[in-house]
Coordinates of C-alpha atoms and ligand atoms in Angstrom, one line a residue:
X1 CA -75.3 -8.3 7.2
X2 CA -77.4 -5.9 6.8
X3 CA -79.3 -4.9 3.5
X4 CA -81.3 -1.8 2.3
X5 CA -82.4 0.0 -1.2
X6 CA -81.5 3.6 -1.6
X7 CA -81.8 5.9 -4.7
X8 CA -78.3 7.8 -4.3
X9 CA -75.6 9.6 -6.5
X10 CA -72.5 7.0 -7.0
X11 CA -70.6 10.5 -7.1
X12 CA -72.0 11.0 -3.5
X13 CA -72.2 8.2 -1.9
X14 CA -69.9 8.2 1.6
X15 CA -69.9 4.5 1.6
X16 CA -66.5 1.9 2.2
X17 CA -66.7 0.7 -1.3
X18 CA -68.3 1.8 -4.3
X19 CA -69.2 -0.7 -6.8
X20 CA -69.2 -0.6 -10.6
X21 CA -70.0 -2.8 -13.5
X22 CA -67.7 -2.5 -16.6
X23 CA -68.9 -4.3 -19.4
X24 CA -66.1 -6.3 -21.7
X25 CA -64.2 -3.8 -24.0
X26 CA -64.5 -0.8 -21.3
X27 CA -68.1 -0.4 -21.9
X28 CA -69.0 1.6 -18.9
X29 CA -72.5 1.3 -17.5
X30 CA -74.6 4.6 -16.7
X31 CA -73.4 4.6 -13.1
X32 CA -70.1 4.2 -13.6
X33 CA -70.2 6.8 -16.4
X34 CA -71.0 9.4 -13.6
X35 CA -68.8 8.4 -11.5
X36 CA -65.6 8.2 -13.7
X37 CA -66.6 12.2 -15.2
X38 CA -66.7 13.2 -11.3
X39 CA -63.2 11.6 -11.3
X40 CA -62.2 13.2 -14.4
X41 CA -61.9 10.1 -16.3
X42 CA -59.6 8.1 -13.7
X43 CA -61.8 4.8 -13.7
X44 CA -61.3 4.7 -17.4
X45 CA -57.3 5.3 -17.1
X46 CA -57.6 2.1 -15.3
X47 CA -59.3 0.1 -17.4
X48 CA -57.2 1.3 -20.2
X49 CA -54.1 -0.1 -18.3
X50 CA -55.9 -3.9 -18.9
X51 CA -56.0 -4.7 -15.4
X52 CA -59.9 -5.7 -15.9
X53 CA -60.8 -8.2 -18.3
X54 CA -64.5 -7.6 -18.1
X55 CA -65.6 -11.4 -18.2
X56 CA -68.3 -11.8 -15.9
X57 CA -66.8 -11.4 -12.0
X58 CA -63.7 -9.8 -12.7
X59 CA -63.0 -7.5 -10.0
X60 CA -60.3 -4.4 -9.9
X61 CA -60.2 -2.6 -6.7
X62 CA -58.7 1.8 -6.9
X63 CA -58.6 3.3 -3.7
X64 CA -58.5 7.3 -3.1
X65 CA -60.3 8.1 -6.6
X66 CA -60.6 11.5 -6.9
X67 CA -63.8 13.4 -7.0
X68 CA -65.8 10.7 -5.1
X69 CA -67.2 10.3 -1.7
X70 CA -66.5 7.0 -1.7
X71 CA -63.2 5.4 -0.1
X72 CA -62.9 2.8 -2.5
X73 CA -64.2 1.9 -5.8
X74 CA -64.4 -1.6 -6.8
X75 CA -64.9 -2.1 -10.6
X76 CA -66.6 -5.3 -11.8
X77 CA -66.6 -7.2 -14.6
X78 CA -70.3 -7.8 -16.4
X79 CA -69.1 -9.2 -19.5
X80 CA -70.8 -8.9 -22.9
X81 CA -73.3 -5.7 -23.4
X82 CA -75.2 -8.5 -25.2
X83 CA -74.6 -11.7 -23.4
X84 CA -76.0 -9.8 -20.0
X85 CA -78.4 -12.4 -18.6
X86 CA -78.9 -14.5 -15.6
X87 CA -75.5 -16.3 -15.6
X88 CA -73.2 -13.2 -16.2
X89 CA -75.2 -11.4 -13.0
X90 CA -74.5 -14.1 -10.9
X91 CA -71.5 -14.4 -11.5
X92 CA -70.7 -10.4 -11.1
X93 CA -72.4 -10.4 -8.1
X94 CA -70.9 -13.1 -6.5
X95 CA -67.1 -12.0 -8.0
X96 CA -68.2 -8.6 -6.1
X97 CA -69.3 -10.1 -3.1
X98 CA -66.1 -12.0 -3.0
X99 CA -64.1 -9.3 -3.2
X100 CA -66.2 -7.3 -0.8
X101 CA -64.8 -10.2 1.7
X102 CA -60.9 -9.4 1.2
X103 CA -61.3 -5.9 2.2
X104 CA -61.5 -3.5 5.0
X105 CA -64.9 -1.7 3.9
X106 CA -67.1 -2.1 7.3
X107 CA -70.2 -1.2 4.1
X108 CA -70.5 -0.8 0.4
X109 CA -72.9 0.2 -2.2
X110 CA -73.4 -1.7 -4.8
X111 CA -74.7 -0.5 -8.5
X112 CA -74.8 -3.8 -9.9
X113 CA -78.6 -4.6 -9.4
X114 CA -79.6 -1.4 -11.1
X115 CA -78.3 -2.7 -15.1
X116 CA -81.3 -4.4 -16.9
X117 CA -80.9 -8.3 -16.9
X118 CA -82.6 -9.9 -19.9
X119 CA -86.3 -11.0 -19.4
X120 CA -85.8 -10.7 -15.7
X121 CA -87.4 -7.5 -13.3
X122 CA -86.2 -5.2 -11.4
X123 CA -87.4 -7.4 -8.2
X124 CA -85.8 -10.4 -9.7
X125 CA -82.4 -8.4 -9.7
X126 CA -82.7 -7.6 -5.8
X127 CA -83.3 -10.7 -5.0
X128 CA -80.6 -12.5 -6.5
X129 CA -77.8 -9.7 -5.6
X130 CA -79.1 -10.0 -1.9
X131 CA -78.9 -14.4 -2.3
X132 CA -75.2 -14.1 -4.0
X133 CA -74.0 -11.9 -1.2
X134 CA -75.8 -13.3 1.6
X135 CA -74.5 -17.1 0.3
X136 CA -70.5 -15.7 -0.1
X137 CA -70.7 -14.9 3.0
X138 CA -71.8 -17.6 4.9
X139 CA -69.5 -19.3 6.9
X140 CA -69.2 -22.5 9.7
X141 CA -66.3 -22.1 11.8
X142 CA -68.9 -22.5 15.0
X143 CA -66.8 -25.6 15.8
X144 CA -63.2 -24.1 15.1
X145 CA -61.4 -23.2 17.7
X146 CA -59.4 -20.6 15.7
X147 CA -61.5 -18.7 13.6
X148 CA -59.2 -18.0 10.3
X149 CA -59.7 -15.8 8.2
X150 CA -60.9 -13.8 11.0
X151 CA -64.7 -12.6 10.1
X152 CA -64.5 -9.7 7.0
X153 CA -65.5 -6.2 8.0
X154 CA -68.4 -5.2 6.3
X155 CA -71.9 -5.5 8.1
X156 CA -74.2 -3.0 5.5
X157 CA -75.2 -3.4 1.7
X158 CA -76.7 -0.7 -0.4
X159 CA -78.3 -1.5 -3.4
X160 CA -78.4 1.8 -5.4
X161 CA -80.7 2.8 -7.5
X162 CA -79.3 5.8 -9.3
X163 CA -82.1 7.2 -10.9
X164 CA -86.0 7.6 -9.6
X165 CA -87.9 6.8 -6.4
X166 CA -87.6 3.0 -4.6
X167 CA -90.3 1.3 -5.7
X168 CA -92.0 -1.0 -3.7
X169 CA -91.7 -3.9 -5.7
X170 CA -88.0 -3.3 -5.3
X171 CA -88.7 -3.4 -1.2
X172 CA -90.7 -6.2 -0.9
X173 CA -88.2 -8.1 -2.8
X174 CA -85.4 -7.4 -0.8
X175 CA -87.5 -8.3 2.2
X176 CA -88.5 -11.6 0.3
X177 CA -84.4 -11.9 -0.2
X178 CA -83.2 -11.0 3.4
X179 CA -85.8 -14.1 4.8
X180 CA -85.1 -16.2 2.2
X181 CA -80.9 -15.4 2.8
X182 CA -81.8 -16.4 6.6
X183 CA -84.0 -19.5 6.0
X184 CA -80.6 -20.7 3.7
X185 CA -78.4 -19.8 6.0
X186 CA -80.1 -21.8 8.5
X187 CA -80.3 -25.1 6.1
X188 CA -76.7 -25.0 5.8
X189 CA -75.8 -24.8 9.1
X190 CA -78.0 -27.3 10.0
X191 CA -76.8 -29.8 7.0
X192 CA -73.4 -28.7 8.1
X193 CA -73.3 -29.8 11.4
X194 CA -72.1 -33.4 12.6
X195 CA -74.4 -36.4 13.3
X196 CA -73.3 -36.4 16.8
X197 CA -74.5 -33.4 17.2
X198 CA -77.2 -32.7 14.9
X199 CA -79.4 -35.5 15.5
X200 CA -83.5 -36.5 15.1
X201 CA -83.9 -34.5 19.0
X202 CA -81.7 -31.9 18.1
X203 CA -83.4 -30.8 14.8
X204 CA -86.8 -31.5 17.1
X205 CA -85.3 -28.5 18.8
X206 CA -84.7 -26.5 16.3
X207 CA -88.1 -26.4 15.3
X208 CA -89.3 -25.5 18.8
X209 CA -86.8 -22.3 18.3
X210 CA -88.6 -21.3 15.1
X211 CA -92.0 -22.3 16.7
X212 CA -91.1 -19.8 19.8
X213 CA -89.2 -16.9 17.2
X214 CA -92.3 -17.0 14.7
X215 CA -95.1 -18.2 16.8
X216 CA -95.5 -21.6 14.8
X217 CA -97.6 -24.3 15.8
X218 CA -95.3 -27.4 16.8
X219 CA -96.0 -30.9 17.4
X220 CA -93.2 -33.9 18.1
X221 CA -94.5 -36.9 17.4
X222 CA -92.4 -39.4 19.6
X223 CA -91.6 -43.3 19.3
X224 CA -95.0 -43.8 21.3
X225 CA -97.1 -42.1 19.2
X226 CA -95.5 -43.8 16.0
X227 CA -96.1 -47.2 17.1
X228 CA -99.8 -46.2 18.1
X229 CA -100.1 -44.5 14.6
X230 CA -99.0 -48.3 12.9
X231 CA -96.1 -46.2 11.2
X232 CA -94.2 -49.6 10.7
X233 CA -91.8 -48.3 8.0
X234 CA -90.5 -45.0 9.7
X235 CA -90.1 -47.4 12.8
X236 CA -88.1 -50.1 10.8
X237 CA -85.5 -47.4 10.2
X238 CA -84.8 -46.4 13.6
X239 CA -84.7 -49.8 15.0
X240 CA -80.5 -50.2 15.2
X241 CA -79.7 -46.5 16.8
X242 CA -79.6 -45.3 20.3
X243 CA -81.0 -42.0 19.2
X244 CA -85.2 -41.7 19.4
X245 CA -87.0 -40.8 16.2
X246 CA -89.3 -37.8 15.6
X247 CA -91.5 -36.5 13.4
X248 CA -91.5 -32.8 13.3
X249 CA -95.2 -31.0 12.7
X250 CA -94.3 -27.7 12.4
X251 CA -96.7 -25.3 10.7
X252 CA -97.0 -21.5 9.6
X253 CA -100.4 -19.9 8.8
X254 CA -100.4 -16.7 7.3
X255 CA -103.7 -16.9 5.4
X256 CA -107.1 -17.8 5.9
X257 CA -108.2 -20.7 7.8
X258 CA -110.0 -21.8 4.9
X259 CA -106.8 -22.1 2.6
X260 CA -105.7 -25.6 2.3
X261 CA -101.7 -25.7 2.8
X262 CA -98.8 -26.9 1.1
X263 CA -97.2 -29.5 3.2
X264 CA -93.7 -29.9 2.5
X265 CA -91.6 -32.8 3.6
X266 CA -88.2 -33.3 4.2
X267 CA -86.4 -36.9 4.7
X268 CA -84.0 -36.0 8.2
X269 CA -81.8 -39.1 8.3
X270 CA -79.1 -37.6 10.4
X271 CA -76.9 -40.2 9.7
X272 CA -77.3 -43.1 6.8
X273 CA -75.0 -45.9 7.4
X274 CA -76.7 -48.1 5.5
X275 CA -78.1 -50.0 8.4
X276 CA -77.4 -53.8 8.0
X277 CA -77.0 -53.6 4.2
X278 CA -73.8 -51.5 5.4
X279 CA -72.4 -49.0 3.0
X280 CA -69.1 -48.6 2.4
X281 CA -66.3 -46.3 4.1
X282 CA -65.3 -44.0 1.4
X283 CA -67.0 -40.8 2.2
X284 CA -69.2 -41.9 4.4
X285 CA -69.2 -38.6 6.3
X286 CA -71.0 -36.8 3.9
X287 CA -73.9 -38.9 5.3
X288 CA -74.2 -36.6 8.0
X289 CA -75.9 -34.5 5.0
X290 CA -78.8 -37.3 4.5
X291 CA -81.3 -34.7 6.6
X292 CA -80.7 -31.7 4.2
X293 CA -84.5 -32.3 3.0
X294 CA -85.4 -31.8 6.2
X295 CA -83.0 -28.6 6.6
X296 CA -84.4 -27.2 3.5
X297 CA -87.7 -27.3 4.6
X298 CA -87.1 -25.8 7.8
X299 CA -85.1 -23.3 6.2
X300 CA -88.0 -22.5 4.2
X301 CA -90.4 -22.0 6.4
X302 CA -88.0 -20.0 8.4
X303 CA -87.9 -17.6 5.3
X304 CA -91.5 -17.5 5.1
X305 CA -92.6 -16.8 8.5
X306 CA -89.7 -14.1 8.7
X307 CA -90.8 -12.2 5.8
X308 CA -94.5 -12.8 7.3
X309 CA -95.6 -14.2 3.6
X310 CA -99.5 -14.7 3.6
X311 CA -99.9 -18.5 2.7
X312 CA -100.4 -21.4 5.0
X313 CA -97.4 -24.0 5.2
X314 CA -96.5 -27.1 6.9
X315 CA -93.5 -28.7 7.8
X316 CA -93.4 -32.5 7.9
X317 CA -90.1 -34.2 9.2
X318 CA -89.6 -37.6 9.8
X319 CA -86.2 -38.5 11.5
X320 CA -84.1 -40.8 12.4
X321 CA -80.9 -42.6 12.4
X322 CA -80.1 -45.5 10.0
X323 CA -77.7 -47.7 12.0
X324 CA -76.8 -51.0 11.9
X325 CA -76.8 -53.5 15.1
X326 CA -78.7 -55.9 17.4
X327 CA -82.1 -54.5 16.9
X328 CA -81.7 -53.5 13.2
X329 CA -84.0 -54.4 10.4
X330 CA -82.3 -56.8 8.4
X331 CA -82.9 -57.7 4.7
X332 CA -86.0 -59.8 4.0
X333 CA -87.9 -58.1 6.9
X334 CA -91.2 -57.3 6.0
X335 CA -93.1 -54.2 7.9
X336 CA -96.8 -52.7 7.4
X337 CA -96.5 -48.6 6.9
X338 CA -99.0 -46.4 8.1
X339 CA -101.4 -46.8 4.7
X340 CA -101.8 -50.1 5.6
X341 CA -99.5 -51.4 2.7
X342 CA -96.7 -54.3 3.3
X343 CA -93.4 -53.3 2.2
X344 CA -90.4 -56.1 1.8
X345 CA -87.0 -54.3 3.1
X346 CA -84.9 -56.0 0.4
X347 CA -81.8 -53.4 1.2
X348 CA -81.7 -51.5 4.4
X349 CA -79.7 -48.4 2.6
X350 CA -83.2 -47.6 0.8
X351 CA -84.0 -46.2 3.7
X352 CA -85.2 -42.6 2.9
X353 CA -88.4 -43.6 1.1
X354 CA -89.4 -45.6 4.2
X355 CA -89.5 -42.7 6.5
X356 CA -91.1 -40.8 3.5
X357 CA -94.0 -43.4 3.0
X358 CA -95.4 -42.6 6.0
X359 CA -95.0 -39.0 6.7
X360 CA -96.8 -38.6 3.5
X361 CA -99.4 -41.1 4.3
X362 CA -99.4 -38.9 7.4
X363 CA -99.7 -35.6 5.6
X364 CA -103.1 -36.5 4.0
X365 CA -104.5 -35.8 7.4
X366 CA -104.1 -32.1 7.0
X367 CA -105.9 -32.3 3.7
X368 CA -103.0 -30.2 1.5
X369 CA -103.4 -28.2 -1.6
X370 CA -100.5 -29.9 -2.7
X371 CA -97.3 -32.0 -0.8
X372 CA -93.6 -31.5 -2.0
X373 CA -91.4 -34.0 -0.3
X374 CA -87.5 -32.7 -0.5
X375 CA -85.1 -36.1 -0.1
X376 CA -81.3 -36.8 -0.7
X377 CA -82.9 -40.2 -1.8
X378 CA -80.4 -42.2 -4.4
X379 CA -77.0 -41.8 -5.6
X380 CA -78.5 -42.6 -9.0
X381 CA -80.2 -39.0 -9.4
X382 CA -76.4 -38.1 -9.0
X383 CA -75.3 -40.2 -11.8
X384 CA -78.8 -39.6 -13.6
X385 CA -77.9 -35.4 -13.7
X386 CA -74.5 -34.5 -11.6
X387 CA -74.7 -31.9 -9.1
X388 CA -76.6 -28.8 -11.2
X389 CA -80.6 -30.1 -11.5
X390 CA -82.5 -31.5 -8.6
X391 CA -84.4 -34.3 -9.8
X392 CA -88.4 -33.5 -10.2
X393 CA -91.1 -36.0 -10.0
X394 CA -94.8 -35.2 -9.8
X395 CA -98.4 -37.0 -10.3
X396 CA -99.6 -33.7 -11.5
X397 CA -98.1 -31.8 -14.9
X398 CA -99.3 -28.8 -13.8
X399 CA -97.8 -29.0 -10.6
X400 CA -94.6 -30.3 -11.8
X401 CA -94.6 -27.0 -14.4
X402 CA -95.4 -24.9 -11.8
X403 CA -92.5 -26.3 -9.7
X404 CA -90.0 -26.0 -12.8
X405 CA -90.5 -22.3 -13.4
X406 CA -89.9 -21.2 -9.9
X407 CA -86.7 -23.2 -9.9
X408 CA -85.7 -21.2 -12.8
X409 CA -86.9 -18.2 -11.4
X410 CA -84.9 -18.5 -8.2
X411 CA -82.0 -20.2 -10.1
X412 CA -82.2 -23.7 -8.2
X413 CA -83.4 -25.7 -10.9
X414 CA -84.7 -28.8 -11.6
X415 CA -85.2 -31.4 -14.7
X416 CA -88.4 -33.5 -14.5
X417 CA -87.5 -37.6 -14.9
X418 CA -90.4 -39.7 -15.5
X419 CA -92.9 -41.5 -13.4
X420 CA -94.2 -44.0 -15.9
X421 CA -96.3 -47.0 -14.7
X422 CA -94.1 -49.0 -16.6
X423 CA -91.2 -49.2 -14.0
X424 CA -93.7 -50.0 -11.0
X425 CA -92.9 -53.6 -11.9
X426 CA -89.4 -53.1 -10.8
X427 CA -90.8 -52.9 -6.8
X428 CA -92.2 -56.3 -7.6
X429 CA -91.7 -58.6 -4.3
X430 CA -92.3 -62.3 -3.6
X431 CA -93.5 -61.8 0.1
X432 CA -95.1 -57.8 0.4
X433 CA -97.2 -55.9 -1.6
X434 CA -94.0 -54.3 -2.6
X435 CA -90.0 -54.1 -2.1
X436 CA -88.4 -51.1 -0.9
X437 CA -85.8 -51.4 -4.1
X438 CA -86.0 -52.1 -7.6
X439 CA -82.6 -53.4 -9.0
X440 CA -79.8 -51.0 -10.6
X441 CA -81.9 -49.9 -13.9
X442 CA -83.6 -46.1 -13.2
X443 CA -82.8 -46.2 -9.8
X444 CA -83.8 -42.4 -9.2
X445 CA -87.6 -43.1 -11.0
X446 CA -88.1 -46.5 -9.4
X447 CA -87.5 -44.9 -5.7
X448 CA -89.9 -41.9 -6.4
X449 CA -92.5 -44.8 -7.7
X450 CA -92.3 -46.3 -4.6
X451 CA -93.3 -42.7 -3.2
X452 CA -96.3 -42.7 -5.9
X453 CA -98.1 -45.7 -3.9
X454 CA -98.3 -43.5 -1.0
X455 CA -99.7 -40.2 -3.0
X456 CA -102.5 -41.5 -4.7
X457 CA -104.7 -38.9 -2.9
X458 CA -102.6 -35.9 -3.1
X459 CA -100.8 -33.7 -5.7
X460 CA -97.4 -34.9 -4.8
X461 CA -94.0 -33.9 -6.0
X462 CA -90.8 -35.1 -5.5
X463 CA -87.6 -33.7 -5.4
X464 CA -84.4 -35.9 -5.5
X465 CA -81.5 -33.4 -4.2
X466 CA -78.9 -35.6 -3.5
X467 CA -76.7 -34.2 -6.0
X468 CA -77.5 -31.0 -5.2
X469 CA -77.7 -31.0 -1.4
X470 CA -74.2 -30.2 -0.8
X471 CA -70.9 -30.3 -2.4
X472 CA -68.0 -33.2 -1.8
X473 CA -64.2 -32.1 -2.2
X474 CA -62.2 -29.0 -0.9
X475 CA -65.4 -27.3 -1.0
X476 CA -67.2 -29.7 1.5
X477 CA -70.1 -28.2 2.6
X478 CA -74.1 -28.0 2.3
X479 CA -75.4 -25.6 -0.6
X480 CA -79.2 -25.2 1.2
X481 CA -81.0 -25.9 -1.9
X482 CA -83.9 -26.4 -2.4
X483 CA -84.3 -23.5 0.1
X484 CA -84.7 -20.8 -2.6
X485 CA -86.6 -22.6 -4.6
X486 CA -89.0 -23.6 -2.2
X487 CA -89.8 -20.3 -1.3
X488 CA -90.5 -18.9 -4.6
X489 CA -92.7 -21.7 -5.2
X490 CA -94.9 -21.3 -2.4
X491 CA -94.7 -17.0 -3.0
X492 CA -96.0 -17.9 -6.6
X493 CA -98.4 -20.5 -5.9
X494 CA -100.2 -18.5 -3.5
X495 CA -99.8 -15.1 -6.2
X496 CA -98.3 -13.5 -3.7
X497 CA -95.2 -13.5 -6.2
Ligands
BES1 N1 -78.9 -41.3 1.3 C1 -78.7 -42.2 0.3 C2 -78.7 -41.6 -1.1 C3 -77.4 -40.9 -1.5 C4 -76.2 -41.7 -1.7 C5 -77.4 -39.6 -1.6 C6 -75.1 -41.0 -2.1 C7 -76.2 -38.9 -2.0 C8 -75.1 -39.6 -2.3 C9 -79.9 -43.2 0.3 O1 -80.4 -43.5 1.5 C10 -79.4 -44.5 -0.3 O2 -78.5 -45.1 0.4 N2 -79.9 -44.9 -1.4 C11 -79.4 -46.1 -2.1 C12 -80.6 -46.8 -2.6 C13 -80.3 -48.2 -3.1 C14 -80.0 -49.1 -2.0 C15 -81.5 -48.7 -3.9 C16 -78.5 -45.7 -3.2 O3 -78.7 -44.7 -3.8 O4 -77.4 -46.4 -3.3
MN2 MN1 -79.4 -45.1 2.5
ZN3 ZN1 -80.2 -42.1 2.9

């Protein structure tokens, strides 16, 4: 798909499909006035027949409307004049963009971005028209054999700006947009894909095709160099599967050498049986989509290499399977972890936070600005806030505000769960300086407190997106966030914006 900005009459436009906002009650926005007095008043005969009810993503499609370049107009609904913010623009745009899929158009331009959205820019409006279209259209049939519905026509995007010259603001966020659409994309497919395909060497791979596309620097840490490391707790993981571990170094720099980075890491378990402490059957696929931290960072720094940002990231993947059998850690095991620290494996399914321990032990080594790690770490953030906030834990306030705001900014938001000393006591173990679970209570806090004995150098978040990840149901499938989030994070910590 391709995207651009163009300042253009909606009365003149030769484009597939022309598309309008309405608001609810027939209120026609300034584009659409123009175009319905070129078409002497035909769009509002329509509307006056009821067939739009205005609510937010409505759609009614005219074809052959007089007086227009356009072949088709496709009238959307923005609801209220006065309820006009964030939610009623996504959903327009994404009720567009899912029309825009049912149609023969091969391009269309769209006049949605240019209506004023409540406290939010101009920028902010590009970018989230280019995300909602970019995310309808996404699809995974790469492992059909019969591609249905067959692909939908249209290839181009306008974004019209009927009045003034393109600023550059407006530019620079669809470019931000178009990498960010791209670094998604690539998170989903990559969350998407099977265990027996997607697996610790195959995402080792896909890192080497970034590395090569963006001229990254890569490094793949084997089994070897693990074991020579002391990284006893990522090791413990693997220990039951045929597959070899990795742990993916993958850095952009696109500022000074002398500006620390933000290390970001991402838990890859490509498949989480449970190990020994075996879960049970019952949607057990979806653990195919236990590396989607690891997607989402390499998603992001797809998007930021390909729009060339000018900040310094790092990638930081540990992966693995978790598989039970003959050489499998089994419960009571006790292992060392690359800080040095004993850790008692009371349950072999908390296995995400002992591949994290040690990549962020590891990431201290690069001497970060600040660390996000990005895990689908325990079913109990599910229960703790569904499937709309990502969980957000920090040792720094300033950090964790910092990380809130550009969640809300890019609409992939979080809610910020406590990190109190008082649940340390919950890790408590007989035999170790600590166990790798801490009973039922809090289950979400007590895993990212196990995390907090490994960050006591750093400025550390962490986000808990297994709820958020992907979605379960007819609609199976991974959603790529944190991807956007991370993205605008990194833009604004760096002031880029
Ligand atoms: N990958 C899972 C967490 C998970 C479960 C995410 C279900 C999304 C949906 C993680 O490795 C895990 O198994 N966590 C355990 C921890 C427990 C043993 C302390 C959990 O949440 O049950
Ligand atoms: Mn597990
Ligand atoms: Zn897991």
């Amino acid at each position: 798909m391709e995207f651009s900005i163009k300042s253009v009459s909606p009365v003149l436009a030769r484009t597939g499909c022309l598309v309008l906002g309405v608001h609810t009650g027939g209120e026609l926005t300034r584009a659409t006035r123009l175009a319905d007095r070129a078409a002497r008043g035909a769009l509002h005969e329509a509307l006056a027949q009821g067939d739009l009810s205005g609510k937010a993503g409505s759609t009614l499609l005219l074809r052959r409307v007089p007086g227009l370049a356009a072949e088709r107009v496709l009238l959307v609904g923005l609801g209220e004049r006065k309820d006009f913010a964030e939610p009623a623009y996504r959903d327009a745009m994404r009720g567009a963009a899912n029309a825009l899929k049912e149609i023969g158009a091969k391009d269309a331009t769209l006049y949605l971005a240019e209506e004023k959205v409540a406290h939010r820019s101009a920028a902010w409006g590009v970018r989230h028209a280019v995300l909602a279209v970019s995310d309808a259209f996404y699809r995974f049939d790469q492992l059909k054999t019969q591609k249905k519905p067959p692909a939908p026509a249209l290839g181009a995007v306008t974004l019209a700006v009927s009045a003034g010259p393109v600023t550059q603001q407006a530019q620079g966020a669809l470019k931000e947009a178009v990498a960010t659409a791209e670094g998604a994309a690539l998170a989903r497919t990559l969350g998407n894909l099977p265990s027996n395909i997607c697996t610790p060497s195959y995402l080792a791979e896909e890192a080497k095709k970034l590395a090569r596309h963006y001229k990254l620097k890569l490094e793949v840490l084997g089994r070897r160099d693990m074991v020579k490391l002391g990284m006893g707790a990522l090791l413990s993981v693997t220990k039951g599967s045929h597959q070899p571990p990795k742990l993916i170094v993958l850095r952009y720099a696109g500022a000074a050498k002398s500006k620390k980075p933000v290390v970001l890491v991402g838990k890859g378990i490509t498949f989480d049986t449970g190990g020994i402490s075996l879960k049970s059957a019952g949607e057990m696929d979806e653990m195919k989509f236990d590396m989607s931290g690891a997607a989402s960072v390499l998603g992001a720094m797809r998007a930021l290499a390909g729009m060339k940002a000018s900040v310094n990231v790092i990638a930081l993947v540990p992966t693995c399977e978790n598989m039970p059998g003959g050489g499998a850690s089994k419960p009571g095991d006790v292992v060392t972890t690359l800080s040095g620290q004993t850790v008692e494996i009371l349950n072999t399914d908390a296995e995400g936070r002992l591949i994290l321990c040690d990549a962020l032990t590891y990431a201290e080594r690069f001497e970060p600005e600040v660390v996000i790690d990005v895990a689908t770490l325990t079913g109990a953030c599910v229960v703790a806030l569904g499937h709309v906030a990502t969980g957000l834990f920090a040792n720094d306030q300033r950090l964790a505000d910092e990380i809130r705001e550009a969640g809300d900014d890019a609409w992939d938001r979080v809610w910020q769960m406590p990190l109190w000393d008082d649940y340390q006591e919950q890790l408590r173990s007989n035999f170790a300086d600590m166990a790798n679970i801490g009973g039922r209570p809090a289950g979400s806090v007590t895993a990212a407190c196990f995390l907090s004995r490994f960050t006591k150098k750093l400025r550390w978040a962490h986000l808990d997106i297994a709820g958020t990840a992907w979605k379960s149901g007819r609609e199976k499938g991974s959603t790529a966030r944190p991807v956007p989030l991370l993205v605008r994070f990194v833009l604004r910590h760096a002031h880029v914006k």
